[in-house]
mmCIF file of C-alpha atoms in Angstrom:
data_model
loop_
_atom_site.group_PDB
_atom_site.id
_atom_site.type_symbol
_atom_site.label_atom_id
_atom_site.label_comp_id
_atom_site.label_asym_id
_atom_site.label_seq_id
_atom_site.Cartn_x
_atom_site.Cartn_y
_atom_site.Cartn_z
ATOM 1 C CA VAL A 1 44.863 35.230 35.864
ATOM 2 C CA LYS A 2 45.393 36.538 39.803
ATOM 3 C CA ASP A 3 46.091 34.617 42.768
ATOM 4 C CA GLY A 4 45.150 35.081 46.094
ATOM 5 C CA ASP A 5 49.000 37.553 46.763
ATOM 6 C CA ASN A 6 47.886 39.627 43.700
ATOM 7 C CA ASN A 7 50.320 38.037 41.331
ATOM 8 C CA ILE A 8 48.889 38.099 37.869
ATOM 9 C CA SER A 9 49.992 35.374 35.154
ATOM 10 C CA ASP A 10 51.839 37.009 31.950
ATOM 11 C CA ALA A 11 49.304 37.659 28.740
ATOM 12 C CA VAL A 12 48.783 34.647 26.725
ATOM 13 C CA SER A 13 48.251 34.696 23.215
ATOM 14 C CA PRO A 14 44.808 34.928 22.237
ATOM 15 C CA ILE A 15 42.934 31.881 20.820
ATOM 16 C CA THR A 16 40.849 31.550 17.873
ATOM 17 C CA VAL A 17 37.736 29.703 18.074
ATOM 18 C CA ALA A 18 36.403 28.515 14.546
ATOM 19 C CA ILE A 19 32.260 28.239 14.359
ATOM 20 C CA ASP A 20 31.048 25.992 12.041
ATOM 21 C CA ASN A 21 27.413 27.314 10.353
ATOM 22 C CA SER A 22 27.744 25.299 7.431
ATOM 23 C CA PRO A 23 24.075 23.737 6.897
ATOM 24 C CA VAL A 24 23.052 20.139 8.179
ATOM 25 C CA ILE A 25 21.041 17.524 6.153
ATOM 26 C CA THR A 26 18.545 16.290 8.495
ATOM 27 C CA ALA A 27 16.533 13.973 5.985
ATOM 28 C CA PHE A 28 16.777 12.488 2.783
ATOM 29 C CA SER A 29 14.886 9.998 1.581
ATOM 30 C CA THR A 30 12.874 8.079 -0.924
ATOM 31 C CA ASP A 31 9.725 5.849 -0.296
ATOM 32 C CA PHE A 32 11.005 3.097 -2.696
ATOM 33 C CA THR A 33 14.058 1.060 -3.176
ATOM 34 C CA SER A 34 13.261 0.262 -6.940
ATOM 35 C CA THR A 35 10.995 1.614 -9.539
ATOM 36 C CA ILE A 36 10.177 1.754 -12.902
ATOM 37 C CA GLN A 37 9.399 5.624 -12.701
ATOM 38 C CA THR A 38 12.537 7.899 -13.500
ATOM 39 C CA GLU A 39 11.027 10.390 -11.604
ATOM 40 C CA ILE A 40 10.893 9.724 -8.079
ATOM 41 C CA PRO A 41 9.540 11.504 -4.740
ATOM 42 C CA VAL A 42 12.027 13.283 -2.065
ATOM 43 C CA THR A 43 11.970 14.318 1.356
ATOM 44 C CA PHE A 44 14.886 16.414 1.566
ATOM 45 C CA GLU A 45 15.295 18.146 4.889
ATOM 46 C CA VAL A 46 18.258 20.966 6.134
ATOM 47 C CA SER A 47 18.578 22.886 9.150
ATOM 48 C CA GLY A 48 20.593 25.762 9.382
ATOM 49 C CA SER A 49 20.048 30.033 8.647
ATOM 50 C CA ASN A 50 19.921 31.364 5.557
ATOM 51 C CA ILE A 51 19.750 28.377 3.362
ATOM 52 C CA THR A 52 19.955 29.716 -0.108
ATOM 53 C CA HIS A 53 20.531 26.632 -2.316
ATOM 54 C CA TYR A 54 19.842 22.811 -2.920
ATOM 55 C CA MET A 55 21.847 20.153 -4.829
ATOM 56 C CA ILE A 56 21.246 16.283 -5.590
ATOM 57 C CA THR A 57 24.319 14.342 -6.709
ATOM 58 C CA LYS A 58 25.370 11.132 -7.790
ATOM 59 C CA THR A 59 28.941 11.059 -6.115
ATOM 60 C CA ASN A 60 30.255 12.044 -2.247
ATOM 61 C CA THR A 61 31.986 15.001 -3.873
ATOM 62 C CA THR A 62 31.269 18.255 -2.308
ATOM 63 C CA PRO A 63 30.037 20.753 -5.298
ATOM 64 C CA ALA A 64 31.997 23.439 -5.719
ATOM 65 C CA VAL A 65 30.554 27.189 -4.576
ATOM 66 C CA ASP A 66 29.645 28.243 -8.236
ATOM 67 C CA ASP A 67 28.550 24.889 -9.923
ATOM 68 C CA PRO A 68 25.810 25.920 -12.299
ATOM 69 C CA ASN A 69 23.614 23.017 -10.873
ATOM 70 C CA TRP A 70 22.633 24.510 -7.644
ATOM 71 C CA GLU A 71 18.987 25.054 -7.398
ATOM 72 C CA ILE A 72 17.436 28.141 -4.989
ATOM 73 C CA SER A 73 14.169 25.937 -4.343
ATOM 74 C CA LYS A 74 14.545 22.485 -2.230
ATOM 75 C CA PRO A 75 13.923 19.578 -4.428
ATOM 76 C CA SER A 76 10.706 17.691 -3.930
ATOM 77 C CA VAL A 77 11.416 15.326 -6.762
ATOM 78 C CA TYR A 78 14.751 13.604 -8.549
ATOM 79 C CA THR A 79 14.914 12.503 -12.331
ATOM 80 C CA MET A 80 16.911 9.782 -13.276
ATOM 81 C CA VAL A 81 18.238 10.106 -16.796
ATOM 82 C CA ASP A 82 21.184 7.605 -16.948
ATOM 83 C CA GLY A 83 19.515 4.652 -18.196
ATOM 84 C CA THR A 84 18.424 1.482 -15.585
ATOM 85 C CA GLY A 85 20.602 0.499 -12.747
ATOM 86 C CA ASP A 86 21.425 1.593 -9.303
ATOM 87 C CA TYR A 87 21.450 5.294 -8.719
ATOM 88 C CA THR A 88 22.706 6.546 -5.333
ATOM 89 C CA LEU A 89 22.314 10.239 -4.525
ATOM 90 C CA TYR A 90 23.388 12.725 -2.412
ATOM 91 C CA ALA A 91 21.741 15.791 -0.610
ATOM 92 C CA TRP A 92 23.753 19.285 -0.376
ATOM 93 C CA ALA A 93 22.899 22.741 0.815
ATOM 94 C CA LYS A 94 24.731 26.055 0.537
ATOM 95 C CA ASN A 95 23.749 29.219 3.110
ATOM 96 C CA SER A 96 24.277 32.999 2.112
ATOM 97 C CA ASP A 97 28.272 32.316 3.146
ATOM 98 C CA ASN A 98 28.767 29.966 0.529
ATOM 99 C CA ASN A 99 29.189 27.367 3.123
ATOM 100 C CA ILE A 100 28.375 23.756 2.020
ATOM 101 C CA ASN A 101 27.157 20.772 4.388
ATOM 102 C CA ASN A 102 29.944 19.062 5.236
ATOM 103 C CA THR A 103 28.323 15.343 5.492
ATOM 104 C CA PRO A 104 25.872 14.451 2.683
ATOM 105 C CA LEU A 105 23.043 11.857 3.521
ATOM 106 C CA THR A 106 22.852 9.596 1.109
ATOM 107 C CA PHE A 107 20.075 6.468 -0.182
ATOM 108 C CA THR A 108 20.289 4.606 -3.145
ATOM 109 C CA VAL A 109 17.073 3.616 -5.460
ATOM 110 C CA ASN A 110 17.050 1.332 -8.573
ATOM 111 C CA LEU A 111 15.614 1.934 -11.474
ATOM 112 C CA SER A 112 13.969 -0.839 -13.176
ATOM 113 C CA THR A 113 12.198 -1.862 -16.539
ATOM 114 C CA PRO A 114 8.442 -3.186 -16.237
ATOM 115 C CA GLY A 115 7.247 -6.733 -15.800
ATOM 116 C CA SER A 116 4.846 -8.743 -17.783
ATOM 117 C CA TRP A 117 2.011 -10.704 -17.560
ATOM 118 C CA VAL A 118 2.292 -14.313 -17.691
ATOM 119 C CA SER A 119 -0.915 -16.702 -17.752
ATOM 120 C CA THR A 120 -0.756 -20.378 -16.315
ATOM 121 C CA SER A 121 -2.228 -23.157 -13.955
ATOM 122 C CA ILE A 122 -1.541 -23.196 -10.265
ATOM 123 C CA ALA A 123 -2.783 -25.358 -7.476
ATOM 124 C CA GLY A 124 -6.395 -25.838 -8.473
ATOM 125 C CA PHE A 125 -6.993 -22.829 -10.636
ATOM 126 C CA SER A 126 -6.520 -23.805 -14.861
ATOM 127 C CA ASN A 127 -6.345 -20.133 -15.243
ATOM 128 C CA VAL A 128 -4.229 -17.612 -13.421
ATOM 129 C CA LEU A 129 -3.034 -14.215 -14.944
ATOM 130 C CA VAL A 130 0.324 -13.505 -12.789
ATOM 131 C CA TYR A 131 2.258 -10.144 -13.057
ATOM 132 C CA THR A 132 5.971 -10.096 -11.442
ATOM 133 C CA PRO A 133 7.102 -6.701 -10.935
ATOM 134 C CA ASN A 134 11.194 -6.158 -11.353
ATOM 135 C CA THR A 135 10.774 -3.939 -8.770
ATOM 136 C CA VAL A 136 10.937 -5.052 -4.889
ATOM 137 C CA SER A 137 8.547 -3.585 -2.227
ATOM 138 C CA PRO A 138 9.545 -0.271 -0.327
ATOM 139 C CA ILE A 139 8.827 -2.547 3.049
ATOM 140 C CA GLY A 140 9.456 -5.702 4.389
ATOM 141 C CA THR A 141 11.931 -8.100 2.220
ATOM 142 C CA GLY A 142 11.165 -8.664 -1.602
ATOM 143 C CA ARG A 143 8.134 -8.416 -2.962
ATOM 144 C CA ALA A 144 4.246 -8.088 -2.000
ATOM 145 C CA LEU A 145 2.075 -10.341 -3.446
ATOM 146 C CA LEU A 146 -1.606 -9.981 -4.252
ATOM 147 C CA ILE A 147 -4.285 -12.062 -5.085
ATOM 148 C CA HIS A 148 -6.862 -10.113 -7.013
ATOM 149 C CA LEU A 149 -10.182 -11.738 -7.053
ATOM 150 C CA HIS A 150 -12.903 -11.341 -10.409
ATOM 151 C CA GLY A 151 -16.799 -10.296 -10.275
ATOM 152 C CA CYS A 152 -19.679 -11.887 -11.357
ATOM 153 C CA ILE A 153 -19.997 -11.986 -15.540
ATOM 154 C CA GLN A 154 -16.435 -10.270 -15.729
ATOM 155 C CA THR A 155 -13.694 -12.889 -16.629
ATOM 156 C CA TYR A 156 -10.114 -12.810 -14.965
ATOM 157 C CA ASN A 157 -8.337 -11.965 -18.334
ATOM 158 C CA GLU A 158 -10.241 -8.717 -18.490
ATOM 159 C CA TYR A 159 -7.449 -7.367 -15.651
ATOM 160 C CA GLN A 160 -5.028 -7.358 -17.874
ATOM 161 C CA ASN A 161 -6.911 -3.979 -18.838
ATOM 162 C CA ALA A 162 -7.250 -2.537 -15.431
ATOM 163 C CA ASN A 163 -3.789 -1.113 -14.672
ATOM 164 C CA LEU A 164 -2.988 -3.764 -12.040
ATOM 165 C CA ASP A 165 0.487 -3.393 -13.639
ATOM 166 C CA VAL A 166 0.669 -0.207 -12.233
ATOM 167 C CA VAL A 167 0.683 -0.780 -8.520
ATOM 168 C CA ALA A 168 2.442 -3.813 -8.903
ATOM 169 C CA ASN A 169 5.345 -2.006 -10.999
ATOM 170 C CA THR A 170 5.161 1.042 -8.339
ATOM 171 C CA TYR A 171 5.174 -1.136 -5.070
ATOM 172 C CA GLY A 172 6.821 -3.979 -6.380
ATOM 173 C CA MET A 173 3.743 -6.694 -6.060
ATOM 174 C CA VAL A 174 3.158 -9.620 -7.778
ATOM 175 C CA VAL A 175 -0.515 -9.837 -8.810
ATOM 176 C CA ALA A 176 -1.958 -13.303 -9.212
ATOM 177 C CA VAL A 177 -5.603 -13.206 -10.928
ATOM 178 C CA PRO A 178 -6.971 -16.718 -10.708
ATOM 179 C CA ASP A 179 -10.106 -17.797 -12.707
ATOM 180 C CA ALA A 180 -12.458 -19.268 -10.169
ATOM 181 C CA ALA A 181 -12.549 -23.007 -10.247
ATOM 182 C CA ASN A 182 -15.991 -23.356 -9.074
ATOM 183 C CA LYS A 183 -18.016 -20.932 -10.848
ATOM 184 C CA GLN A 184 -22.136 -20.294 -9.208
ATOM 185 C CA GLY A 185 -24.387 -18.562 -11.547
ATOM 186 C CA PHE A 186 -23.184 -15.658 -13.422
ATOM 187 C CA ASP A 187 -19.440 -17.021 -13.110
ATOM 188 C CA CYS A 188 -19.176 -15.468 -9.478
ATOM 189 C CA TRP A 189 -17.110 -16.454 -6.945
ATOM 190 C CA TYR A 190 -19.310 -18.820 -4.718
ATOM 191 C CA TYR A 191 -19.084 -17.123 -1.460
ATOM 192 C CA TRP A 192 -22.342 -18.169 -0.435
ATOM 193 C CA ASP A 193 -21.254 -22.111 0.234
ATOM 194 C CA ASP A 194 -22.668 -23.573 3.197
ATOM 195 C CA THR A 195 -19.252 -25.352 3.706
ATOM 196 C CA LYS A 196 -16.488 -22.770 3.985
ATOM 197 C CA ASN A 197 -13.095 -23.839 5.337
ATOM 198 C CA ARG A 198 -9.414 -23.466 4.455
ATOM 199 C CA ASN A 199 -9.741 -27.568 2.969
ATOM 200 C CA HIS A 200 -12.884 -27.033 0.697
ATOM 201 C CA GLU A 201 -12.611 -26.222 -2.873
ATOM 202 C CA ASP A 202 -11.614 -22.620 -3.913
ATOM 203 C CA PHE A 203 -11.053 -21.470 -0.305
ATOM 204 C CA LYS A 204 -8.259 -24.150 -0.300
ATOM 205 C CA ASN A 205 -7.490 -23.281 -4.291
ATOM 206 C CA ILE A 206 -6.638 -19.731 -3.002
ATOM 207 C CA LEU A 207 -4.601 -20.916 0.163
ATOM 208 C CA ASP A 208 -2.292 -23.380 -2.536
ATOM 209 C CA LEU A 209 -1.949 -20.747 -4.819
ATOM 210 C CA VAL A 210 -0.492 -18.543 -2.205
ATOM 211 C CA SER A 211 1.852 -20.938 -0.630
ATOM 212 C CA ASN A 212 2.794 -21.880 -4.581
ATOM 213 C CA LEU A 213 3.736 -18.174 -4.846
ATOM 214 C CA LEU A 214 5.494 -17.837 -1.676
ATOM 215 C CA ALA A 215 7.670 -21.175 -2.465
ATOM 216 C CA ASP A 216 8.661 -20.014 -5.854
ATOM 217 C CA GLU A 217 12.076 -18.271 -5.337
ATOM 218 C CA SER A 218 12.039 -16.524 -8.244
ATOM 219 C CA LYS A 219 9.599 -14.558 -7.796
ATOM 220 C CA ASP A 220 10.917 -13.390 -3.823
ATOM 221 C CA ILE A 221 7.751 -12.921 -1.985
ATOM 222 C CA ASP A 222 7.694 -11.548 1.459
ATOM 223 C CA PRO A 223 5.136 -13.893 3.920
ATOM 224 C CA ASN A 224 4.326 -10.639 5.821
ATOM 225 C CA GLN A 225 3.266 -8.887 2.747
ATOM 226 C CA VAL A 226 0.643 -11.318 1.272
ATOM 227 C CA TYR A 227 -2.736 -9.416 1.095
ATOM 228 C CA ILE A 228 -6.404 -10.106 -1.067
ATOM 229 C CA SER A 229 -8.451 -8.186 -2.800
ATOM 230 C CA GLY A 230 -11.621 -8.655 -4.960
ATOM 231 C CA MET A 231 -14.823 -7.142 -6.589
ATOM 232 C CA SER A 232 -18.508 -8.186 -5.838
ATOM 233 C CA SER A 233 -18.495 -11.874 -5.465
ATOM 234 C CA GLY A 234 -14.985 -11.849 -5.771
ATOM 235 C CA ALA A 235 -14.968 -9.065 -3.132
ATOM 236 C CA ALA A 236 -17.572 -11.453 -0.317
ATOM 237 C CA PHE A 237 -15.134 -14.578 -1.551
ATOM 238 C CA ALA A 238 -11.668 -12.218 -0.241
ATOM 239 C CA MET A 239 -13.596 -10.932 2.931
ATOM 240 C CA THR A 240 -14.408 -14.662 3.742
ATOM 241 C CA MET A 241 -11.015 -15.729 2.642
ATOM 242 C CA ASN A 242 -9.611 -13.067 5.173
ATOM 243 C CA CYS A 243 -11.789 -14.277 7.875
ATOM 244 C CA LEU A 244 -10.883 -17.865 7.223
ATOM 245 C CA ALA A 245 -7.075 -17.218 7.293
ATOM 246 C CA PRO A 246 -6.178 -13.937 8.964
ATOM 247 C CA ASP A 247 -2.736 -15.617 9.888
ATOM 248 C CA VAL A 248 -1.972 -15.857 5.900
ATOM 249 C CA PHE A 249 -3.415 -12.237 4.712
ATOM 250 C CA ALA A 250 -1.836 -9.231 5.923
ATOM 251 C CA GLY A 251 -4.441 -6.634 4.484
ATOM 252 C CA VAL A 252 -7.454 -6.844 2.208
ATOM 253 C CA GLY A 253 -9.266 -4.631 -0.298
ATOM 254 C CA MET A 254 -12.633 -5.275 -0.759
ATOM 255 C CA PHE A 255 -14.578 -3.487 -3.469
ATOM 256 C CA ALA A 256 -18.666 -3.348 -3.671
ATOM 257 C CA GLY A 257 -19.287 -6.827 -1.850
ATOM 258 C CA PRO A 258 -21.850 -8.247 0.400
ATOM 259 C CA SER A 259 -21.098 -9.218 4.143
ATOM 260 C CA VAL A 260 -19.383 -12.757 5.084
ATOM 261 C CA GLY A 261 -22.083 -14.994 5.470
ATOM 262 C CA THR A 262 -24.942 -13.860 3.291
ATOM 263 C CA SER A 263 -26.725 -15.304 0.369
ATOM 264 C CA SER A 264 -26.510 -14.766 -3.478
ATOM 265 C CA ASN A 265 -30.203 -13.273 -3.406
ATOM 266 C CA GLY A 266 -28.910 -10.573 -0.454
ATOM 267 C CA VAL A 267 -26.503 -8.563 -2.877
ATOM 268 C CA SER A 268 -29.653 -7.213 -4.768
ATOM 269 C CA THR A 269 -31.583 -6.451 -1.780
ATOM 270 C CA LYS A 270 -32.287 -2.942 -1.602
ATOM 271 C CA ASP A 271 -34.331 -2.431 1.672
ATOM 272 C CA VAL A 272 -33.180 -5.547 3.737
ATOM 273 C CA LYS A 273 -29.684 -6.232 4.702
ATOM 274 C CA GLU A 274 -28.888 -10.124 5.712
ATOM 275 C CA SER A 275 -26.409 -9.447 8.455
ATOM 276 C CA THR A 276 -25.814 -6.671 10.859
ATOM 277 C CA VAL A 277 -22.314 -5.108 12.191
ATOM 278 C CA GLU A 278 -22.784 -8.156 15.120
ATOM 279 C CA GLU A 279 -23.527 -10.826 12.864
ATOM 280 C CA THR A 280 -21.000 -9.845 10.624
ATOM 281 C CA LYS A 281 -18.287 -9.450 13.473
ATOM 282 C CA SER A 282 -19.188 -13.060 15.041
ATOM 283 C CA ARG A 283 -19.310 -14.990 11.458
ATOM 284 C CA CYS A 284 -15.904 -13.512 10.351
ATOM 285 C CA GLU A 285 -14.474 -14.427 14.292
ATOM 286 C CA THR A 286 -15.949 -18.239 14.176
ATOM 287 C CA LEU A 287 -14.720 -18.675 10.447
ATOM 288 C CA ALA A 288 -11.387 -17.783 11.891
ATOM 289 C CA GLY A 289 -11.257 -20.436 14.737
ATOM 290 C CA SER A 290 -7.905 -21.031 16.398
ATOM 291 C CA TYR A 291 -6.467 -18.474 13.523
ATOM 292 C CA SER A 292 -8.332 -15.740 14.581
ATOM 293 C CA TYR A 293 -4.614 -14.010 16.380
ATOM 294 C CA GLY A 294 -4.250 -13.103 13.175
ATOM 295 C CA PHE A 295 -6.422 -10.644 13.267
ATOM 296 C CA SER A 296 -4.147 -8.690 15.635
ATOM 297 C CA ASN A 297 -2.190 -7.336 13.202
ATOM 298 C CA GLN A 298 -4.026 -7.465 9.948
ATOM 299 C CA ILE A 299 -5.603 -4.421 7.906
ATOM 300 C CA PHE A 300 -8.955 -4.150 5.963
ATOM 301 C CA SER A 301 -10.095 -1.614 2.773
ATOM 302 C CA ILE A 302 -13.525 -1.662 1.485
ATOM 303 C CA ALA A 303 -14.566 1.029 -1.485
ATOM 304 C CA TYR A 304 -17.530 1.234 -3.033
ATOM 305 C CA GLY A 305 -19.375 3.587 -5.445
ATOM 306 C CA SER A 306 -22.278 5.855 -4.315
ATOM 307 C CA ALA A 307 -24.379 5.110 -7.472
ATOM 308 C CA ASP A 308 -23.641 1.715 -6.762
ATOM 309 C CA GLU A 309 -27.239 -0.266 -7.937
ATOM 310 C CA ILE A 310 -26.304 -4.033 -7.757
ATOM 311 C CA VAL A 311 -24.753 -4.327 -3.956
ATOM 312 C CA ASN A 312 -26.546 -2.620 -1.493
ATOM 313 C CA LEU A 313 -24.516 0.224 -0.294
ATOM 314 C CA GLY A 314 -24.981 -1.025 3.644
ATOM 315 C CA TYR A 315 -22.779 -3.442 3.276
ATOM 316 C CA ASN A 316 -20.038 -1.157 2.638
ATOM 317 C CA ILE A 317 -20.343 0.526 5.940
ATOM 318 C CA GLN A 318 -21.203 -2.828 7.957
ATOM 319 C CA ASN A 319 -18.052 -4.349 6.486
ATOM 320 C CA ALA A 320 -16.198 -1.438 7.895
ATOM 321 C CA ASN A 321 -17.691 -1.306 10.946
ATOM 322 C CA ALA A 322 -17.878 -5.087 11.668
ATOM 323 C CA MET A 323 -14.046 -5.365 10.649
ATOM 324 C CA ALA A 324 -13.203 -2.524 12.967
ATOM 325 C CA GLN A 325 -14.651 -4.221 16.139
ATOM 326 C CA VAL A 326 -12.779 -7.375 14.739
ATOM 327 C CA TYR A 327 -9.743 -5.625 15.353
ATOM 328 C CA ASP A 328 -11.042 -3.781 18.728
ATOM 329 C CA ARG A 329 -11.192 -0.445 16.611
ATOM 330 C CA THR A 330 -13.422 2.147 17.236
ATOM 331 C CA GLY A 331 -12.472 5.792 17.043
ATOM 332 C CA THR A 332 -11.972 7.301 13.136
ATOM 333 C CA TYR A 333 -9.908 10.114 12.083
ATOM 334 C CA PRO A 334 -12.497 13.276 10.347
ATOM 335 C CA ASP A 335 -13.003 12.280 6.582
ATOM 336 C CA ASN A 336 -10.358 12.847 4.216
ATOM 337 C CA THR A 337 -12.220 14.373 0.933
ATOM 338 C CA TYR A 338 -9.263 13.996 -1.836
ATOM 339 C CA SER A 339 -9.255 16.564 -4.375
ATOM 340 C CA THR A 340 -10.031 14.634 -7.145
ATOM 341 C CA SER A 341 -12.813 14.701 -10.045
ATOM 342 C CA PRO A 342 -14.528 12.929 -9.091
ATOM 343 C CA LEU A 343 -14.632 12.697 -5.507
ATOM 344 C CA VAL A 344 -13.181 10.372 -3.233
ATOM 345 C CA THR A 345 -14.144 10.613 0.372
ATOM 346 C CA GLU A 346 -11.921 8.212 3.151
ATOM 347 C CA THR A 347 -12.523 7.134 6.704
ATOM 348 C CA LEU A 348 -9.501 5.687 8.369
ATOM 349 C CA TRP A 349 -10.019 4.270 11.715
ATOM 350 C CA THR A 350 -6.931 4.599 14.369
ATOM 351 C CA GLN A 351 -3.634 3.983 13.026
ATOM 352 C CA GLY A 352 -5.470 2.840 9.377
ATOM 353 C CA ARG A 353 -6.675 -0.319 10.586
ATOM 354 C CA VAL A 354 -9.869 -0.184 8.608
ATOM 355 C CA SER A 355 -10.331 2.668 5.430
ATOM 356 C CA LEU A 356 -13.344 3.003 3.970
ATOM 357 C CA LEU A 357 -13.538 4.740 0.473
ATOM 358 C CA GLU A 358 -16.625 6.059 -0.880
ATOM 359 C CA LEU A 359 -16.233 7.005 -4.812
ATOM 360 C CA ASP A 360 -18.461 9.664 -5.800
ATOM 361 C CA GLY A 361 -20.887 9.139 -8.886
ATOM 362 C CA LEU A 362 -19.683 5.330 -9.683
ATOM 363 C CA GLY A 363 -21.805 2.594 -10.631
ATOM 364 C CA HIS A 364 -21.325 -1.143 -10.172
ATOM 365 C CA ALA A 365 -17.499 -1.141 -11.136
ATOM 366 C CA TRP A 366 -13.678 -1.612 -10.081
ATOM 367 C CA ALA A 367 -12.121 1.444 -10.108
ATOM 368 C CA ALA A 368 -9.293 1.070 -12.223
ATOM 369 C CA GLY A 369 -7.802 4.551 -13.384
ATOM 370 C CA ASP A 370 -7.401 6.216 -16.853
ATOM 371 C CA GLY A 371 -7.220 3.438 -19.743
ATOM 372 C CA ALA A 372 -9.023 0.900 -18.259
ATOM 373 C CA SER A 373 -11.618 -1.126 -19.866
ATOM 374 C CA GLY A 374 -13.535 -4.404 -19.150
ATOM 375 C CA THR A 375 -16.956 -5.256 -18.207
ATOM 376 C CA TYR A 376 -17.587 -4.018 -14.535
ATOM 377 C CA ILE A 377 -14.446 -1.982 -15.098
ATOM 378 C CA SER A 378 -13.935 1.753 -15.009
ATOM 379 C CA GLY A 379 -11.851 3.814 -16.470
ATOM 380 C CA SER A 380 -13.145 7.102 -14.983
ATOM 381 C CA HIS A 381 -12.361 7.201 -11.428
ATOM 382 C CA ILE A 382 -8.946 6.862 -9.502
ATOM 383 C CA ASN A 383 -7.207 3.253 -9.450
ATOM 384 C CA TYR A 384 -8.336 1.614 -6.087
ATOM 385 C CA ALA A 385 -5.398 -0.809 -6.488
ATOM 386 C CA LEU A 386 -3.114 1.885 -6.581
ATOM 387 C CA TYR A 387 -4.413 3.015 -3.304
ATOM 388 C CA LEU A 388 -4.634 -0.207 -1.998
ATOM 389 C CA GLY A 389 -0.482 -0.486 -2.552
ATOM 390 C CA ASN A 390 0.012 2.795 -0.889
ATOM 391 C CA TYR A 391 -2.514 1.805 1.943
ATOM 392 C CA PHE A 392 -0.918 -1.351 2.171
ATOM 393 C CA MET A 393 2.580 0.043 2.526
ATOM 394 C CA THR A 394 1.780 2.694 4.957
ATOM 395 C CA TYR A 395 -0.353 0.730 7.265
ATOM 396 C CA ASN A 396 0.958 -3.030 7.407
ATOM 397 C CA ARG A 397 1.525 -4.025 10.687
ATOM 398 C CA ARG A 398 3.688 -7.229 9.873
ATOM 399 C CA VAL A 399 7.189 -5.924 8.570
ATOM 400 C CA MET A 400 9.252 -4.333 10.890
ATOM 401 C CA ARG A 401 9.098 -0.865 11.398
ATOM 402 C CA THR A 402 11.419 1.973 12.903
ATOM 403 C CA GLU A 403 10.597 2.867 16.625
ATOM 404 C CA GLY A 404 8.152 5.230 17.208
ATOM 405 C CA TYR A 405 6.519 4.757 13.793
ATOM 406 C CA TRP A 406 3.034 3.878 15.125
ATOM 407 C CA ASP A 407 3.247 6.535 17.612
ATOM 408 C CA PHE A 408 3.226 9.307 14.554
ATOM 409 C CA LEU A 409 0.280 7.147 12.848
ATOM 410 C CA GLN A 410 -1.707 7.462 15.955
#
């Protein structure tokens, strides 16, 4: 250093500055807090240059440079091999200079055993199948609840063979399948009943069923994750319940059902639909009345088979457009065709408020996935209930989300 009089300071010893070029783990997570699957998907992201190896461990001790468990490919799954219980996992990365990240990211997941079906009577229903998983929902608190309604001719207990336990275990969801108490025609849910209100017959019974299950502390159900689905007449009844009680149901899954307010004869009408998009919207909003505030944070999914010869295919598109208008959502994403066989084409409205699935080649049957069987239950297409589990988890608008979550899903 030199001053204004040209005096120069004595030299000082050189200072060595250490530059840490160790990798940094920027993301490490899974979608699930509990599961019955020993293999779980993981998100693993790391920043830094010349990253060469990766590892997931069950301890926070930094692995040795020459540990044989280092992998050259970034893990996308982790396999739990030590039996049931909690697994706390840690992420590590190593670069070409053998530098290892200083601080690992971590998460905990519970490996559980499958739940079981129980047949019981609840509220106004003499017969209800209830499946309670040991897993919990990946979002919110506790478990989700799905009320599923059978179709005409079907018996409620056939849904024990429809892979509903798969969605229950995967997404921590209690599933309840009631046998309609006020059946009409071919054991149908009486969706065309002229009296539609929250205190009438099976409309009341379903709301009482939900209340009873929510009150059961052993089920640990999150009231922000209550959903309803149905097949055919059960789908029309589920849509009616959605319109009567949007404050109760956070989401709906409707498979091959006519619109709310239609008659039993309207189902098989091939050339004339009994309602328009505008009429369906108006009927739904009228049924909701003072509970219409529930529409502001509700989601709705419709699915159907392209070869359905029982329910007019037009109802499905009509219902999707009607609910999109109820939610004031008109924009859709480009159709997404899944690389499955047979094909599934998905249309999503903005932020997933409404989803519409066309299942190529499927007739009038609930799509239940491999191994399923039963009357009007198909084992040769996707598992729609499993699709619903993921759809509800991703787009549920009633549970707390991280800042910016919905911006990401614009």
